């Protein structure tokens, strides 16, 4: 079995992988858009707070005293984590909030662009990994699919363990990641190795 040649230098790497990196970035962006807008399996990822609670939280957020960002509660700076605070974290409700003063859809263009950049970065990292491996050509498709899927779903366990993301939600993300890995492998197969 012949093996895929390893690029000898940076220019050879760029000439071999630039097109598949960008194409798979676009392909995964499209697949992700379909997963989140057409298929509907992510609609149950989040739950809403009960009406009065949601209204109270939104009212506090609109007061102007909270800036955009990610928040955890209960929280205290490291130098203020007293025994009382430790007790509170063990007994009180806890959670995380991702807060934006401008609303979700106000920045949708920027969010989509950053998503595309993320997809392209994953493809570039996958290309680099492939370029360093000595894989028989008949196994390259599977290898790229697994590597890209792994990079796409990296961190899911961490989110479940530390931030209480639901296992069901992260399993759906893992399934999406497998699809994204297959899209990436297809782009690499037809654009990097066809010759």
Coordinates of N, CA, C and O in Angstrom, one line a residue:
X1 N 0.8 -1.2 0.0 CA 0.0 0.0 0.0 C 0.9 1.2 0.0 O 1.8 1.4 0.8
X2 N 0.6 2.2 -0.9 CA 1.3 3.4 -0.9 C 0.9 4.3 0.2 O -0.2 4.2 0.7
X3 N 1.8 5.2 0.6 CA 1.5 6.1 1.7 C 1.4 7.5 1.3 O 2.1 7.9 0.3
X4 N 0.6 8.3 1.9 CA 0.4 9.7 1.5 C 1.8 10.4 1.8 O 2.3 10.3 2.9
X5 N 2.3 11.1 0.8 CA 3.6 11.8 1.0 C 3.4 12.9 2.1 O 2.5 13.6 2.1
X6 N 4.4 13.0 2.9 CA 4.5 14.1 3.9 C 5.1 15.3 3.3 O 6.1 15.3 2.7
X7 N 4.4 16.5 3.4 CA 5.0 17.7 2.8 C 6.4 18.0 3.4 O 6.6 17.8 4.6
X8 N 7.3 18.4 2.5 CA 8.7 18.6 2.9 C 8.9 19.9 3.6 O 9.9 20.1 4.3
X9 N 8.0 20.9 3.3 CA 8.2 22.3 3.9 C 6.9 23.0 4.0 O 5.9 22.4 3.5
X10 N 6.9 24.2 4.5 CA 5.7 24.9 4.7 C 5.0 25.3 3.4 O 3.7 25.2 3.4
X11 N 5.7 25.6 2.4 CA 5.1 26.0 1.1 C 4.4 24.8 0.5 O 3.3 24.9 0.0
X12 N 5.0 23.6 0.6 CA 4.4 22.4 0.1 C 3.1 22.1 0.9 O 2.1 21.6 0.3
X13 N 3.2 22.3 2.2 CA 2.0 22.1 3.1 C 0.9 23.0 2.6 O -0.3 22.5 2.5
X14 N 1.2 24.3 2.4 CA 0.1 25.2 2.1 C -0.4 24.9 0.7 O -1.7 24.9 0.5
X15 N 0.4 24.5 -0.3 CA -0.1 24.2 -1.6 C -1.0 23.0 -1.6 O -1.9 22.9 -2.4
X16 N -0.6 22.0 -0.7 CA -1.4 20.8 -0.7 C -2.7 20.9 0.1 O -3.7 20.3 -0.3
X17 N -2.7 21.7 1.2 CA -3.8 21.6 2.1 C -4.6 22.9 2.2 O -5.7 22.9 2.8
X18 N -4.2 24.0 1.6 CA -4.9 25.3 1.7 C -6.4 25.1 1.2 O -7.3 25.5 1.9
X19 N -6.5 24.6 0.0 CA -7.9 24.5 -0.5 C -8.8 23.5 0.3 O -9.9 23.9 0.6
X20 N -8.3 22.3 0.7 CA -9.1 21.5 1.5 C -9.4 22.1 2.9 O -10.5 21.8 3.4
X21 N -8.5 22.8 3.4 CA -8.8 23.5 4.7 C -9.9 24.4 4.6 O -10.9 24.4 5.4
X22 N -9.9 25.3 3.6 CA -11.0 26.3 3.4 C -12.3 25.6 3.0 O -13.3 26.0 3.5
X23 N -12.2 24.7 2.1 CA -13.4 24.0 1.6 C -14.0 23.2 2.8 O -15.3 23.2 2.9
X24 N -13.3 22.6 3.6 CA -13.9 21.8 4.7 C -14.4 22.8 5.8 O -15.4 22.5 6.5
X25 N -13.7 24.0 5.9 CA -14.3 25.0 6.8 C -15.7 25.4 6.4 O -16.6 25.6 7.2
X26 N -15.8 25.6 5.1 CA -17.1 26.0 4.5 C -18.1 24.8 4.6 O -19.3 25.0 5.0
X27 N -17.6 23.6 4.3 CA -18.5 22.5 4.4 C -19.0 22.2 5.8 O -20.2 21.9 5.9
X28 N -18.2 22.3 6.8 CA -18.6 22.1 8.1 C -19.5 23.2 8.6 O -20.5 23.0 9.3
X29 N -19.3 24.4 8.1 CA -20.1 25.6 8.5 C -21.6 25.3 7.9 O -22.5 25.5 8.6
X30 N -21.7 24.8 6.7 CA -23.0 24.4 6.1 C -23.6 23.3 6.9 O -24.8 23.3 7.3
X31 N -22.8 22.2 7.2 CA -23.4 21.1 8.0 C -23.8 21.5 9.3 O -24.9 21.1 9.8
X32 N -23.1 22.4 10.0 CA -23.5 22.9 11.3 C -24.7 23.7 11.2 O -25.6 23.7 12.1
X33 N -24.9 24.6 10.2 CA -26.1 25.4 10.0 C -27.3 24.5 9.8 O -28.4 24.7 10.4
X34 N -27.1 23.4 9.0 CA -28.2 22.4 8.9 C -28.6 21.8 10.2 O -29.7 21.6 10.5
X35 N -27.5 21.4 10.9 CA -27.8 20.7 12.2 C -28.5 21.6 13.2 O -29.4 21.1 13.9
X36 N -28.2 22.9 13.2 CA -28.8 23.8 14.2 C -30.1 24.5 13.7 O -30.8 25.0 14.5
X37 N -30.4 24.5 12.4 CA -31.6 25.2 12.0 C -32.6 24.3 11.3 O -33.8 24.6 11.3
X38 N -32.2 23.2 10.6 CA -33.1 22.4 9.8 C -33.5 21.1 10.6 O -34.7 20.8 10.7
X39 N -32.5 20.4 11.1 CA -32.8 19.1 11.7 C -33.5 19.2 13.0 O -34.3 18.3 13.4
X40 N -33.3 20.3 13.8 CA -34.1 20.5 15.0 C -33.7 19.7 16.2 O -34.3 19.9 17.3
X41 N -32.6 18.9 16.1 CA -32.3 18.1 17.3 C -31.6 18.9 18.4 O -31.4 18.3 19.5
X42 N -31.3 20.1 18.2 CA -30.6 21.0 19.2 C -31.7 21.9 19.9 O -31.3 22.6 20.8
X43 N -32.9 21.8 19.5 CA -33.9 22.7 20.1 C -34.1 22.4 21.6 O -34.6 23.3 22.3
X44 N -33.8 21.2 22.0 CA -34.0 20.9 23.4 C -32.8 21.1 24.3 O -32.7 20.6 25.4
X45 N -31.7 21.7 23.7 CA -30.5 21.8 24.4 C -30.6 22.7 25.7 O -29.9 22.5 26.7
X46 N -31.4 23.7 25.6 CA -31.6 24.6 26.7 C -33.0 24.7 27.2 O -33.9 24.4 26.4
X47 N -33.2 25.0 28.5 CA -34.5 25.2 29.1 C -34.7 26.6 29.5 O -33.7 27.3 29.9
X48 N -35.9 27.1 29.5 CA -36.1 28.5 29.9 C -36.4 28.5 31.4 O -37.0 27.5 32.0
X49 N -36.1 29.6 32.1 CA -36.5 29.8 33.5 C -38.0 30.0 33.5 O -38.6 30.5 32.6
X50 N -38.6 29.7 34.7 CA -40.0 30.0 34.8 C -40.3 31.5 34.6 O -39.4 32.3 35.0
X51 N -41.4 31.8 34.0 CA -41.7 33.2 33.6 C -41.3 34.3 34.6 O -40.6 35.2 34.3
X52 N -41.8 34.3 35.9 CA -41.5 35.3 36.8 C -40.0 35.4 37.1 O -39.4 36.5 37.3
X53 N -39.3 34.2 37.2 CA -37.9 34.2 37.5 C -37.1 34.8 36.3 O -36.2 35.6 36.5
X54 N -37.5 34.4 35.1 CA -36.9 34.9 33.9 C -37.0 36.4 33.8 O -36.1 37.2 33.6
X55 N -38.2 36.9 34.1 CA -38.5 38.4 34.1 C -37.6 39.1 35.1 O -37.0 40.2 34.8
X56 N -37.4 38.5 36.3 CA -36.6 39.1 37.3 C -35.1 39.1 36.9 O -34.4 40.1 37.1
X57 N -34.6 38.0 36.4 CA -33.2 38.0 35.9 C -33.0 39.0 34.8 O -32.0 39.7 34.9
X58 N -33.9 39.0 33.8 CA -33.7 40.0 32.7 C -33.7 41.4 33.2 O -33.0 42.2 32.8
X59 N -34.6 41.7 34.2 CA -34.7 43.0 34.7 C -33.4 43.4 35.4 O -32.9 44.6 35.2
X60 N -32.8 42.5 36.2 CA -31.5 42.8 36.8 C -30.4 43.0 35.7 O -29.6 44.0 35.8
X61 N -30.4 42.2 34.7 CA -29.4 42.3 33.7 C -29.6 43.6 32.9 O -28.6 44.2 32.5
X62 N -30.8 44.1 32.7 CA -31.0 45.3 32.0 C -30.7 46.6 32.8 O -30.7 47.7 32.3
X63 N -30.5 46.4 34.1 CA -30.2 47.5 34.9 C -28.9 48.3 34.6 O -28.7 49.4 35.1
X64 N -28.1 47.6 33.8 CA -26.8 48.3 33.4 C -25.7 48.0 34.3 O -24.6 48.4 34.1
X65 N -25.9 47.2 35.4 CA -24.9 46.9 36.3 C -24.1 45.7 36.0 O -23.1 45.3 36.6
X66 N -24.5 45.0 34.9 CA -23.8 43.7 34.5 C -23.3 43.9 33.1 O -24.1 44.2 32.2
X67 N -22.0 43.7 32.9 CA -21.4 43.8 31.6 C -21.5 42.5 30.8 O -21.7 41.4 31.4
X68 N -21.3 42.5 29.5 CA -21.3 41.3 28.7 C -20.2 40.3 29.3 O -19.1 40.8 29.7
X69 N -20.5 39.0 29.3 CA -19.5 38.1 29.7 C -20.1 36.8 30.2 O -21.3 36.5 30.1
X70 N -19.2 36.0 30.8 CA -19.6 34.7 31.4 C -19.6 34.8 32.9 O -18.5 35.2 33.4
X71 N -20.6 34.4 33.6 CA -20.7 34.5 35.0 C -21.0 33.2 35.7 O -21.7 32.4 35.1
X72 N -20.5 33.0 36.9 CA -20.8 31.9 37.7 C -21.4 32.3 39.0 O -21.0 33.4 39.5
X73 N -22.3 31.6 39.6 CA -22.8 31.9 40.9 C -23.0 30.6 41.7 O -23.4 29.6 41.1
X74 N -22.8 30.6 43.0 CA -22.1 31.7 43.8 C -20.7 31.9 43.3 O -20.1 30.9 42.9
X75 N -20.1 33.1 43.5 CA -18.8 33.4 43.1 C -18.1 34.3 44.0 O -18.8 35.2 44.6
X76 N -16.8 34.2 44.2 CA -16.0 35.2 45.0 C -14.6 35.2 44.4 O -14.2 34.1 43.9
X77 N -13.9 36.3 44.5 CA -12.5 36.3 44.1 C -11.7 35.3 44.9 O -12.1 35.0 46.1
X78 N -10.6 34.7 44.4 CA -9.9 33.7 45.1 C -9.5 34.1 46.6 O -9.5 33.3 47.5
X79 N -9.1 35.4 46.8 CA -8.7 35.8 48.1 C -9.9 36.0 49.1 O -9.7 36.3 50.2
X80 N -11.1 35.8 48.6 CA -12.3 36.0 49.5 C -13.1 34.7 49.6 O -14.2 34.7 50.1
X81 N -12.5 33.6 49.3 CA -13.2 32.3 49.4 C -13.0 31.7 50.8 O -12.2 30.9 51.0
X82 N -13.9 32.2 51.6 CA -13.9 31.9 53.0 C -14.6 30.5 53.3 O -15.2 30.0 52.3
X83 N -14.6 30.1 54.5 CA -15.3 28.9 54.8 C -16.8 29.1 54.6 O -17.5 28.2 54.1
X84 N -17.3 30.3 54.8 CA -18.7 30.6 54.6 C -19.0 30.5 53.1 O -20.1 29.9 52.7
X85 N -18.1 31.0 52.3 CA -18.3 30.9 50.8 C -18.3 29.4 50.4 O -19.1 29.0 49.5
X86 N -17.4 28.6 50.9 CA -17.2 27.2 50.5 C -18.5 26.5 50.9 O -19.0 25.7 50.1
X87 N -19.1 26.8 52.1 CA -20.3 26.2 52.5 C -21.5 26.6 51.5 O -22.3 25.7 51.1
X88 N -21.5 27.8 51.2 CA -22.5 28.3 50.2 C -22.4 27.6 48.9 O -23.4 27.2 48.3
X89 N -21.2 27.4 48.4 CA -21.1 26.7 47.1 C -21.5 25.2 47.2 O -21.8 24.6 46.2
X90 N -21.5 24.7 48.4 CA -21.9 23.2 48.6 C -23.4 23.1 48.8 O -23.9 22.0 48.6
X91 N -24.1 24.1 49.2 CA -25.5 24.0 49.6 C -26.4 24.8 48.7 O -27.5 24.4 48.5
X92 N -25.9 26.0 48.2 CA -26.8 26.9 47.5 C -27.0 26.4 46.0 O -26.1 25.7 45.5
X93 N -28.0 26.9 45.4 CA -28.1 26.7 43.9 C -26.8 27.3 43.3 O -26.3 28.3 43.8
X94 N -26.4 26.7 42.2 CA -25.3 27.2 41.5 C -25.5 27.2 40.0 O -26.4 26.4 39.5
X95 N -24.7 27.9 39.2 CA -24.9 27.9 37.8 C -24.0 28.8 37.0 O -23.2 29.5 37.7
X96 N -24.1 28.8 35.7 CA -23.4 29.8 34.9 C -24.3 30.5 34.0 O -25.4 30.0 33.6
X97 N -24.0 31.7 33.7 CA -24.8 32.6 32.8 C -23.9 33.2 31.7 O -22.8 33.7 32.0
X98 N -24.3 33.1 30.5 CA -23.6 33.7 29.4 C -24.4 34.9 29.0 O -25.6 34.8 28.5
X99 N -23.9 36.1 29.2 CA -24.8 37.3 29.1 C -24.3 38.3 28.0 O -23.1 38.5 27.9
X100 N -25.3 38.7 27.2 CA -25.0 39.7 26.2 C -26.0 40.8 26.3 O -27.2 40.6 26.3
X101 N -25.5 42.1 26.4 CA -26.5 43.2 26.5 C -27.2 43.5 25.2 O -28.2 44.1 25.2
X102 N -26.6 43.0 24.1 CA -27.1 43.4 22.8 C -28.1 42.3 22.2 O -28.7 42.5 21.2
X103 N -28.3 41.2 22.9 CA -29.2 40.2 22.5 C -28.5 39.2 21.5 O -27.5 39.6 20.9
X104 N -29.1 38.0 21.4 CA -28.4 37.0 20.6 C -28.4 37.3 19.1 O -27.3 37.2 18.5
X105 N -29.5 37.7 18.6 CA -29.5 37.9 17.1 C -28.8 39.2 16.6 O -28.5 39.4 15.5
X106 N -28.6 40.1 17.6 CA -27.9 41.4 17.2 C -26.5 41.2 16.6 O -26.1 41.9 15.8
X107 N -25.9 40.2 17.1 CA -24.5 39.9 16.7 C -24.4 38.6 15.9 O -23.3 38.0 15.9
X108 N -25.4 38.2 15.3 CA -25.4 36.9 14.6 C -24.4 36.8 13.5 O -23.7 35.8 13.3
X109 N -24.2 37.9 12.8 CA -23.2 37.9 11.7 C -21.8 37.6 12.2 O -21.0 36.8 11.7
X110 N -21.4 38.3 13.3 CA -20.1 38.1 13.9 C -20.0 36.7 14.5 O -18.9 36.1 14.3
X111 N -21.1 36.2 15.1 CA -21.0 34.8 15.7 C -20.8 33.8 14.6 O -20.0 32.9 14.7
X112 N -21.5 34.0 13.5 CA -21.4 33.0 12.4 C -20.0 33.1 11.8 O -19.4 32.0 11.4
X113 N -19.4 34.3 11.6 CA -18.1 34.4 11.1 C -17.1 33.7 12.0 O -16.2 33.0 11.5
X114 N -17.2 33.9 13.3 CA -16.3 33.3 14.3 C -16.5 31.8 14.2 O -15.5 31.0 14.4
X115 N -17.7 31.3 14.0 CA -17.9 29.9 13.8 C -17.2 29.3 12.6 O -16.5 28.3 12.7
X116 N -17.2 30.1 11.5 CA -16.5 29.6 10.3 C -15.0 29.6 10.6 O -14.3 28.7 10.2
X117 N -14.5 30.6 11.3 CA -13.0 30.7 11.6 C -12.7 29.5 12.5 O -11.6 28.9 12.3
X118 N -13.5 29.1 13.4 CA -13.3 28.0 14.3 C -13.2 26.7 13.4 O -12.3 25.9 13.6
X119 N -14.2 26.5 12.5 CA -14.2 25.3 11.7 C -12.9 25.2 10.8 O -12.4 24.2 10.7
X120 N -12.5 26.4 10.3 CA -11.3 26.4 9.5 C -10.1 26.1 10.3 O -9.2 25.4 9.9
X121 N -10.0 26.6 11.5 CA -8.9 26.3 12.4 C -8.8 24.8 12.7 O -7.7 24.2 12.8
X122 N -10.0 24.2 13.0 CA -10.0 22.7 13.2 C -9.5 22.0 12.0 O -8.7 21.0 12.1
X123 N -9.9 22.4 10.8 CA -9.4 21.8 9.6 C -7.9 22.0 9.4 O -7.2 21.1 9.0
X124 N -7.4 23.2 9.7 CA -6.0 23.4 9.6 C -5.2 22.5 10.6 O -4.2 21.9 10.3
X125 N -5.7 22.4 11.8 CA -5.1 21.5 12.8 C -5.1 20.0 12.4 O -4.2 19.3 12.5
X126 N -6.3 19.7 11.8 CA -6.4 18.3 11.2 C -5.4 18.1 10.1 O -4.7 17.1 10.0
X127 N -5.2 19.1 9.2 CA -4.3 19.0 8.1 C -2.9 18.8 8.6 O -2.1 18.0 8.1
X128 N -2.5 19.6 9.6 CA -1.2 19.5 10.2 C -1.0 18.1 10.8 O 0.1 17.5 10.6
X129 N -2.0 17.6 11.5 CA -1.9 16.3 12.1 C -1.6 15.2 11.0 O -0.8 14.3 11.2
X130 N -2.4 15.3 10.0 CA -2.3 14.4 8.9 C -0.9 14.5 8.2 O -0.3 13.4 7.9
X131 N -0.4 15.7 8.1 CA 0.9 15.9 7.4 C 2.0 15.3 8.2 O 3.1 15.0 7.7
X132 N 1.8 15.1 9.5 CA 2.9 14.5 10.4 C 2.8 13.0 10.5 O 3.7 12.4 11.1
X133 N 1.7 12.5 10.1 CA 1.4 11.0 10.2 C 1.9 10.3 9.0 O 1.8 10.8 7.8
X134 N 2.2 9.0 9.1 CA 2.6 8.2 8.0 C 1.5 7.1 7.9 O 1.7 6.0 8.4
X135 N 0.4 7.5 7.2 CA -0.8 6.7 7.2 C -0.9 6.1 5.7 O -0.8 6.9 4.8
X136 N -1.2 4.8 5.6 CA -1.4 4.3 4.3 C -2.6 5.0 3.6 O -3.6 5.3 4.3
X137 N -2.5 5.2 2.3 CA -3.6 6.0 1.7 C -5.0 5.4 1.8 O -5.9 6.2 1.9
X138 N -5.1 4.1 1.9 CA -6.4 3.5 2.0 C -7.0 3.8 3.4 O -8.2 3.5 3.6
X139 N -6.2 4.3 4.3 CA -6.8 4.6 5.7 C -6.9 6.1 5.9 O -7.3 6.5 7.0
X140 N -6.5 6.9 5.0 CA -6.5 8.3 5.2 C -7.9 8.9 5.5 O -8.0 9.7 6.4
X141 N -8.9 8.5 4.8 CA -10.2 9.0 5.0 C -10.7 8.8 6.4 O -11.1 9.7 7.1
X142 N -10.5 7.5 6.9 CA -10.9 7.2 8.3 C -10.1 8.0 9.3 O -10.6 8.5 10.3
X143 N -8.8 8.1 9.0 CA -7.9 8.8 9.9 C -8.3 10.3 10.1 O -8.5 10.8 11.2
X144 N -8.5 10.9 8.9 CA -8.9 12.4 8.9 C -10.3 12.5 9.6 O -10.5 13.4 10.4
X145 N -11.2 11.6 9.3 CA -12.6 11.7 9.9 C -12.5 11.6 11.4 O -13.1 12.4 12.2
X146 N -11.7 10.7 11.9 CA -11.6 10.5 13.4 C -10.9 11.7 14.0 O -11.3 12.2 15.1
X147 N -9.8 12.2 13.4 CA -9.0 13.3 14.0 C -9.9 14.6 14.0 O -10.0 15.3 15.0
X148 N -10.6 14.9 12.9 CA -11.4 16.1 12.8 C -12.6 16.0 13.8 O -12.9 17.0 14.4
X149 N -13.2 14.8 13.9 CA -14.3 14.6 14.9 C -13.8 14.8 16.3 O -14.5 15.5 17.1
X150 N -12.6 14.3 16.6 CA -12.0 14.5 17.9 C -11.8 15.9 18.2 O -12.1 16.4 19.3
X151 N -11.2 16.7 17.3 CA -10.9 18.1 17.5 C -12.3 18.8 17.7 O -12.3 19.8 18.5
X152 N -13.3 18.5 16.9 CA -14.6 19.2 17.0 C -15.3 19.0 18.3 O -15.9 19.9 18.8
X153 N -15.2 17.8 18.9 CA -15.9 17.6 20.1 C -15.0 17.6 21.4 O -15.5 17.3 22.5
X154 N -13.8 18.0 21.2 CA -12.9 18.2 22.3 C -13.5 19.2 23.3 O -14.0 20.2 23.0
X155 N -13.5 18.8 24.6 CA -14.0 19.7 25.6 C -15.4 19.4 26.1 O -15.8 19.9 27.1
X156 N -16.1 18.5 25.4 CA -17.4 18.1 25.8 C -17.5 17.5 27.2 O -18.4 17.9 28.0
X157 N -16.6 16.6 27.4 CA -16.6 16.0 28.8 C -16.3 17.0 29.9 O -16.9 17.0 31.0
X158 N -15.4 17.9 29.6 CA -15.1 19.0 30.5 C -16.3 19.9 30.8 O -16.6 20.3 31.9
X159 N -17.1 20.2 29.7 CA -18.3 21.0 29.9 C -19.4 20.3 30.8 O -20.0 20.9 31.6
X160 N -19.5 19.0 30.6 CA -20.4 18.2 31.4 C -19.9 18.1 32.8 O -20.7 18.3 33.7
X161 N -18.7 17.9 33.0 CA -18.2 17.7 34.4 C -18.2 19.0 35.2 O -18.5 19.0 36.4
X162 N -17.8 20.1 34.6 CA -17.5 21.3 35.4 C -18.7 22.3 35.2 O -18.8 23.2 36.1
X163 N -19.4 22.3 34.1 CA -20.4 23.4 33.9 C -21.8 22.8 33.8 O -22.7 23.5 33.3
X164 N -22.0 21.6 34.1 CA -23.3 20.9 34.2 C -24.0 21.0 32.8 O -25.3 21.0 32.8
X165 N -23.3 21.0 31.7 CA -24.0 20.8 30.4 C -24.6 19.4 30.5 O -24.0 18.4 31.0
X166 N -25.7 19.2 29.9 CA -26.4 17.9 29.9 C -25.6 16.9 29.1 O -25.1 17.3 28.0
X167 N -25.5 15.7 29.5 CA -24.9 14.6 28.8 C -25.6 14.5 27.4 O -24.9 14.3 26.4
X168 N -26.9 14.6 27.4 CA -27.7 14.4 26.2 C -27.3 15.5 25.2 O -27.1 15.2 24.0
X169 N -27.1 16.7 25.6 CA -26.7 17.8 24.7 C -25.3 17.5 24.1 O -25.1 17.7 22.9
X170 N -24.4 17.1 25.0 CA -23.0 16.9 24.5 C -22.9 15.6 23.6 O -22.1 15.5 22.7
X171 N -23.8 14.6 23.8 CA -23.8 13.5 22.9 C -24.3 13.9 21.5 O -23.8 13.4 20.5
X172 N -25.3 14.8 21.5 CA -25.7 15.4 20.2 C -24.6 16.1 19.5 O -24.4 16.0 18.3
X173 N -23.8 16.9 20.3 CA -22.7 17.6 19.8 C -21.6 16.6 19.2 O -21.0 16.9 18.2
X174 N -21.5 15.5 19.9 CA -20.5 14.5 19.5 C -21.0 13.8 18.2 O -20.1 13.6 17.3
X175 N -22.3 13.6 18.0 CA -22.8 13.1 16.8 C -22.6 14.1 15.7 O -22.2 13.7 14.5
X176 N -22.8 15.4 15.9 CA -22.6 16.4 14.9 C -21.1 16.4 14.6 O -20.7 16.5 13.4
X177 N -20.2 16.2 15.6 CA -18.8 16.2 15.3 C -18.3 15.1 14.4 O -17.4 15.2 13.6
X178 N -19.0 13.9 14.5 CA -18.7 12.8 13.6 C -19.1 13.2 12.2 O -18.3 13.0 11.2
X179 N -20.2 13.8 12.0 CA -20.6 14.3 10.7 C -19.6 15.3 10.1 O -19.3 15.3 9.0
X180 N -19.2 16.2 11.0 CA -18.2 17.3 10.6 C -16.9 16.6 10.2 O -16.2 17.0 9.3
X181 N -16.5 15.6 10.9 CA -15.3 14.8 10.6 C -15.4 14.2 9.2 O -14.4 14.2 8.4
X182 N -16.6 13.6 8.9 CA -16.8 13.0 7.6 C -16.7 14.0 6.5 O -16.2 13.8 5.4
X183 N -17.3 15.2 6.7 CA -17.3 16.3 5.7 C -15.8 16.7 5.5 O -15.4 16.9 4.3
X184 N -15.1 16.9 6.6 CA -13.7 17.3 6.4 C -12.9 16.2 5.7 O -12.1 16.5 4.8
X185 N -13.1 14.9 6.0 CA -12.4 13.9 5.3 C -12.7 13.8 3.8 O -11.8 13.6 3.0
X186 N -14.0 14.1 3.5 CA -14.4 14.1 2.1 C -13.7 15.2 1.3 O -13.2 15.1 0.2
X187 N -13.6 16.4 1.9 CA -12.9 17.6 1.3 C -11.4 17.2 1.1 O -10.9 17.5 0.0
X188 N -10.8 16.7 2.1 CA -9.4 16.3 2.0 C -9.2 15.3 0.9 O -8.2 15.3 0.1
X189 N -10.1 14.3 0.9 CA -9.9 13.2 -0.1 C -10.0 13.7 -1.5 O -9.1 13.3 -2.4
X190 N -10.9 14.6 -1.8 CA -11.1 15.0 -3.2 C -10.3 16.2 -3.6 O -10.1 16.5 -4.8
X191 N -9.7 16.9 -2.6 CA -9.0 18.1 -2.9 C -7.5 18.0 -2.6 O -6.7 18.7 -3.2
X192 N -7.1 17.1 -1.7 CA -5.7 17.0 -1.4 C -5.0 15.8 -1.9 O -3.9 15.8 -2.2
X193 N -5.8 14.7 -2.0 CA -5.2 13.4 -2.4 C -5.6 12.9 -3.7 O -5.2 11.8 -4.1
X194 N -6.5 13.6 -4.4 CA -7.0 13.1 -5.7 C -5.9 12.8 -6.7 O -5.9 11.9 -7.4
X195 N -4.9 13.8 -6.6 CA -3.8 13.6 -7.6 C -2.8 12.5 -7.1 O -2.0 12.0 -7.9

